[in-house]
Amino acid sequence: MASSIQLVVLVLAYIQALQLSSCMGCKEEERQALLTFKQSLQDPGNRLSSWVGDHCCQWRGVGCDNGTGHIIELDLHNPYAFNIDESSPYNRRSLRGEIDPSLLQLKHLQYLDLSMNNFEGISVPEFISSLENLRHLNLSNAGFGGTIPHSLGNLTNLRVLSLFLHLDPRYFLLPELSIDNFQWLSHLRSLEHLDLRKVNLREADDWLHVMNTLPSLSELRLSSYLFGKVASLELLDLSSNEYINGELPVTLGSLCKLRSLDLSKNNISGDILEFIESSSGCIEDSLQLLDLSGNRLCGYLPNALGRFQNLKLVGLGSNLFTGPIPSSLGGLSSLQVLHLTGNKLSGNVPESLGQLSELVELRIASNMLQGSLSEAHFSNLTKLEFLFMSNNSLALNFRVGWVPPFQLKYIHLGSCQVGPLFPSWLRTQKGVVRLDMSNASISDHMPDWFWKSSPHISYLDLSDNQIKGKMPRSLKFKALSEIVLNSNLFEGPLPHFSSNVIYLDLSNNFFSGPIHPRVHKMLPRLQLLSLSSNLINGSIPLSLCKIYTLIALDLSKNQLSGQLPHCMWESSEFAALDFSNNNLSGVIPSSMGSLVSLESLHLGNNSLSGELPLSLQNCTELVTLDLGRNGFSGRIPPWIGESMSHLVILRLRSNMFSGGIPS
Ligand SMILES: *[C@@H]1O[C@H](CO)[C@@H](O)[C@H](O)[C@H]1NC(C)=O
Ligand SMILES: *[C@@H]1O[C@H](CO)[C@@H](O)[C@H](O)[C@H]1NC(C)=O
Ligand SMILES: *[C@@H]1O[C@H](CO)[C@@H](O)[C@H](O)[C@H]1NC(C)=O
Ligand SMILES: *[C@@H]1O[C@H](CO)[C@@H](O)[C@H](O)[C@H]1NC(C)=O
Ligand SMILES: *[C@@H]1O[C@H](CO)[C@@H](O)[C@H](O)[C@H]1NC(C)=O
Ligand SMILES: *[C@@H]1O[C@H](CO)[C@@H](O)[C@H](O)[C@H]1NC(C)=O
Ligand SMILES: *[C@@H]1O[C@H](CO)[C@@H](O)[C@H](O)[C@H]1NC(C)=O
Ligand SMILES: *[C@@H]1O[C@H](CO)[C@@H](O)[C@H](O)[C@H]1NC(C)=O
Ligand SMILES: *[C@@H]1O[C@H](CO)[C@@H](O)[C@H](O)[C@H]1NC(C)=O
Ligand SMILES: *[C@@H]1O[C@H](CO)[C@@H](O)[C@H](O)[C@H]1NC(C)=O
Ligand SMILES: *[C@@H]1O[C@H](CO)[C@@H](O)[C@H](O)[C@H]1NC(C)=O
């Protein structure tokens, strides 16, 4: 019943759409223009397949004015993510070829987006500047090269002009687009948004003058180190560019309306003291985002940062800052993100940070911070979701039974002193997605509640502690995909994990008993499995060969016995296999030759015997081959030297090989 009603509704909607489009019409000369335009393009991905028939307003990417029927929009941007690889969907779906001047017939065009295609270095067509109604022109990442034509200055209705190129420096082979002067831009009186990231501006030295004359400009993204007094500028984004060098210009502090200053991921050096302390009162009030992370800034963090009352984001991570975290930061009552990770900050974490009632992300990992944190440091952090504190010399001292005000999603406390007891406050955190408490001085039993408290957890790292006890027989966490529990005191049988596990490291514990014979059904997506240094016995299950996602498998230093599995390994990316230091016997099965991408094979210190199978010749990528301490016999095969040209380590000692050593 329901489905036939749906069908009727669908058919009605379709008929309606047809009627709409026919009454909307489509100007014949505009339709012809589009067809000519299409003919000059190359469209390997057939993206313009809908460009047939009379109803050109219905064609993909074409938008008409509902009143007049004139085409006012042409949106042909390639929706696939940029990828230089020839066979990527991006490349296969890119439009190429020529841009035909027939587009000029679209006299009412307001919106033109050709971004993310690949016009392979042709110039930006001059004639675009005659499309005088254009308000929005996006030619970003479309493979245009050469100098941007001055005539674009004729497009006086333009509000948005976007010409940025791809930011990843690996793609340096893309054609270069440049601007030789900015004079023409000064005619674009309505321009609000200008994005010229990665466009070469080296010859254009009139930047400052021209930007000052653009009354509506509020968003500017450039790639050269240009600055100055631009009264109306609210957003300045020079991030991730061509490694801007030099010091932070003090004049930035006089940009009175600046809300957002993003200079992250450049190569800016010096300190920020002068910039912060000499800033005018107006920028102190206006600035909401300050991102200077990923530079080479050094010196102390100035206390005067606390005067920027409206800051929501402070990004100073990945620099060379030293000294303490200023306690004045605790007064930034709007602060949502504080990112100080990866500096050389020292001293205690100020208690005042506990007042940041809007804080969502606190990142202070990988510094040289010391001392202990108590409830007071978190007293008002009700909105905190991301806590990154790993890799300092910090201790957490909460009273047993503390109920935190927050619900965390990411908890990174690696190398903090969290123990000796397993932290009971974790029990209150129901939405944890990532938990890293590695090397956290915990020497306690794993509490049973833990395995029930965080149903959304996907990443769990408790390695390098002294956690004792058995794990539950089966873990129901559906989302769990990376599990790192190595170097603890876990014991008992191997638990059953959820089928989404990709990375599983249980090495260096006291797990015992066999590997489940149907492990490929339980862990079908596994890429890395390490069970090294446990008490695992029984034989290697055939089922392991059927995990076609495996990249590395380490079962070394256990008590495995029986023969190597005789099966064709199904993973095509298998790179490392370590069965050494067990009690395996029998021969190397010829099927081992199916591991054609193997780079390291460790079978040392077992009781393997017989001759090496000829099929091992298939393993041409081997870098390490360790067969020592076994009972292999026969001649050392000459093909080792012929097929395995990448070999760096070859260990054949303590076997029963005979004959000569092949040249
Ligand atoms: C024309 O009208 C349709 C239906 O109301 C609407 O979806 C579409 O966005 C309009 N097109 C333009 C260019 O305004
Ligand atoms: C221009 O196109 C690029 C790529 O499609 C897109 O990321 C960007 O947001 C567009 N710019 C504007 C202002 O719409
Ligand atoms: C467009 O600009 C160019 C160069 O700036 C100029 O020579 C030309 O006359 C302009 N064309 C129109 C239609 O305004
Ligand atoms: C970064 O700046 C330093 C000097 O401060 C300079 O030696 C280095 O070459 C710069 N790196 C790049 C990639 O520009
Ligand atoms: C916590 O925040 C509330 C509301 O923002 C405020 O009234 C209270 O004084 C703050 N307490 C502390 C200890 O900062
Ligand atoms: C730990 O922090 C130090 C700086 O204090 C840094 O050099 C090191 O790379 C960090 N280690 C990790 C694993 O992040
Ligand atoms: C473990 O933490 C201690 C400090 O508690 C630190 O000195 C050591 O480097 C950390 N080890 C690792 C492997 O991170
Ligand atoms: C594995 O070890 C357990 C004792 O830990 C023993 O009971 C069992 O028989 C062993 N299994 C095999 C196949 O050796
Ligand atoms: C060989 O493996 C056994 C365990 O099977 C281990 O006890 C012994 O120490 C290993 N020998 C060497 C030289 O690694
Ligand atoms: C190794 O396996 C053989 C049988 O293949 C068995 O006799 C021997 O006891 C085993 N050694 C150890 C240390 O488990
Ligand atoms: C060795 O490689 C050849 C060709 O790549 C393949 O046909 C053959 O099955 C492989 N041998 C084994 C044992 O997988």
Short mmCIF file of N, CA and C and ligand atoms in Angstrom, two decimals, residues 126 129-130 132 149-155 184 187, ligand 3:
data_model
loop_
_atom_site.label_atom_id
_atom_site.label_comp_id
_atom_site.label_asym_id
_atom_site.label_seq_id
_atom_site.Cartn_x
_atom_site.Cartn_y
_atom_site.Cartn_z
N GLU A 126 40.14 36.29 -21.28
CA GLU A 126 39.85 37.73 -21.17
C GLU A 126 38.36 38.01 -21.24
N SER A 129 35.65 39.04 -18.69
CA SER A 129 35.45 40.39 -18.15
C SER A 129 34.32 41.14 -18.84
N SER A 130 33.76 40.56 -19.88
CA SER A 130 32.59 41.21 -20.49
C SER A 130 31.27 40.68 -19.94
N GLU A 132 29.18 41.27 -17.66
CA GLU A 132 29.20 42.39 -16.72
C GLU A 132 28.26 42.22 -15.52
N PRO A 149 44.14 38.46 -16.09
CA PRO A 149 43.93 39.63 -16.95
C PRO A 149 43.41 40.84 -16.16
N HIS A 150 43.99 42.00 -16.44
CA HIS A 150 43.55 43.23 -15.77
C HIS A 150 42.10 43.55 -16.06
N SER A 151 41.63 43.05 -17.22
CA SER A 151 40.27 43.41 -17.61
C SER A 151 39.22 42.89 -16.63
N LEU A 152 39.60 41.94 -15.76
CA LEU A 152 38.63 41.48 -14.74
C LEU A 152 38.16 42.66 -13.91
N GLY A 153 38.94 43.74 -13.92
CA GLY A 153 38.55 44.95 -13.21
C GLY A 153 37.27 45.56 -13.76
N ASN A 154 36.83 45.10 -14.95
CA ASN A 154 35.56 45.59 -15.50
C ASN A 154 34.36 44.99 -14.80
N LEU A 155 34.57 43.94 -14.06
CA LEU A 155 33.43 43.24 -13.44
C LEU A 155 33.04 43.95 -12.14
N TRP A 184 43.91 47.07 -11.12
CA TRP A 184 42.60 46.70 -11.67
C TRP A 184 41.60 46.29 -10.58
N HIS A 187 38.88 48.69 -8.98
CA HIS A 187 37.57 49.00 -9.58
C HIS A 187 36.46 48.13 -9.00
C1 LIG B 3 37.86 46.20 -19.84
O1 LIG B 3 39.14 46.45 -19.34
C2 LIG B 3 40.15 46.68 -20.31
C3 LIG B 3 41.50 46.80 -19.62
O2 LIG B 3 41.39 47.15 -18.30
C4 LIG B 3 39.78 47.92 -21.11
O3 LIG B 3 40.77 48.18 -22.08
C5 LIG B 3 38.45 47.68 -21.74
O4 LIG B 3 38.04 48.83 -22.42
C6 LIG B 3 37.40 47.30 -20.73
N1 LIG B 3 36.20 46.89 -21.44
C7 LIG B 3 35.02 47.28 -21.07
C8 LIG B 3 33.86 46.71 -21.84
O5 LIG B 3 34.84 48.05 -20.16
#
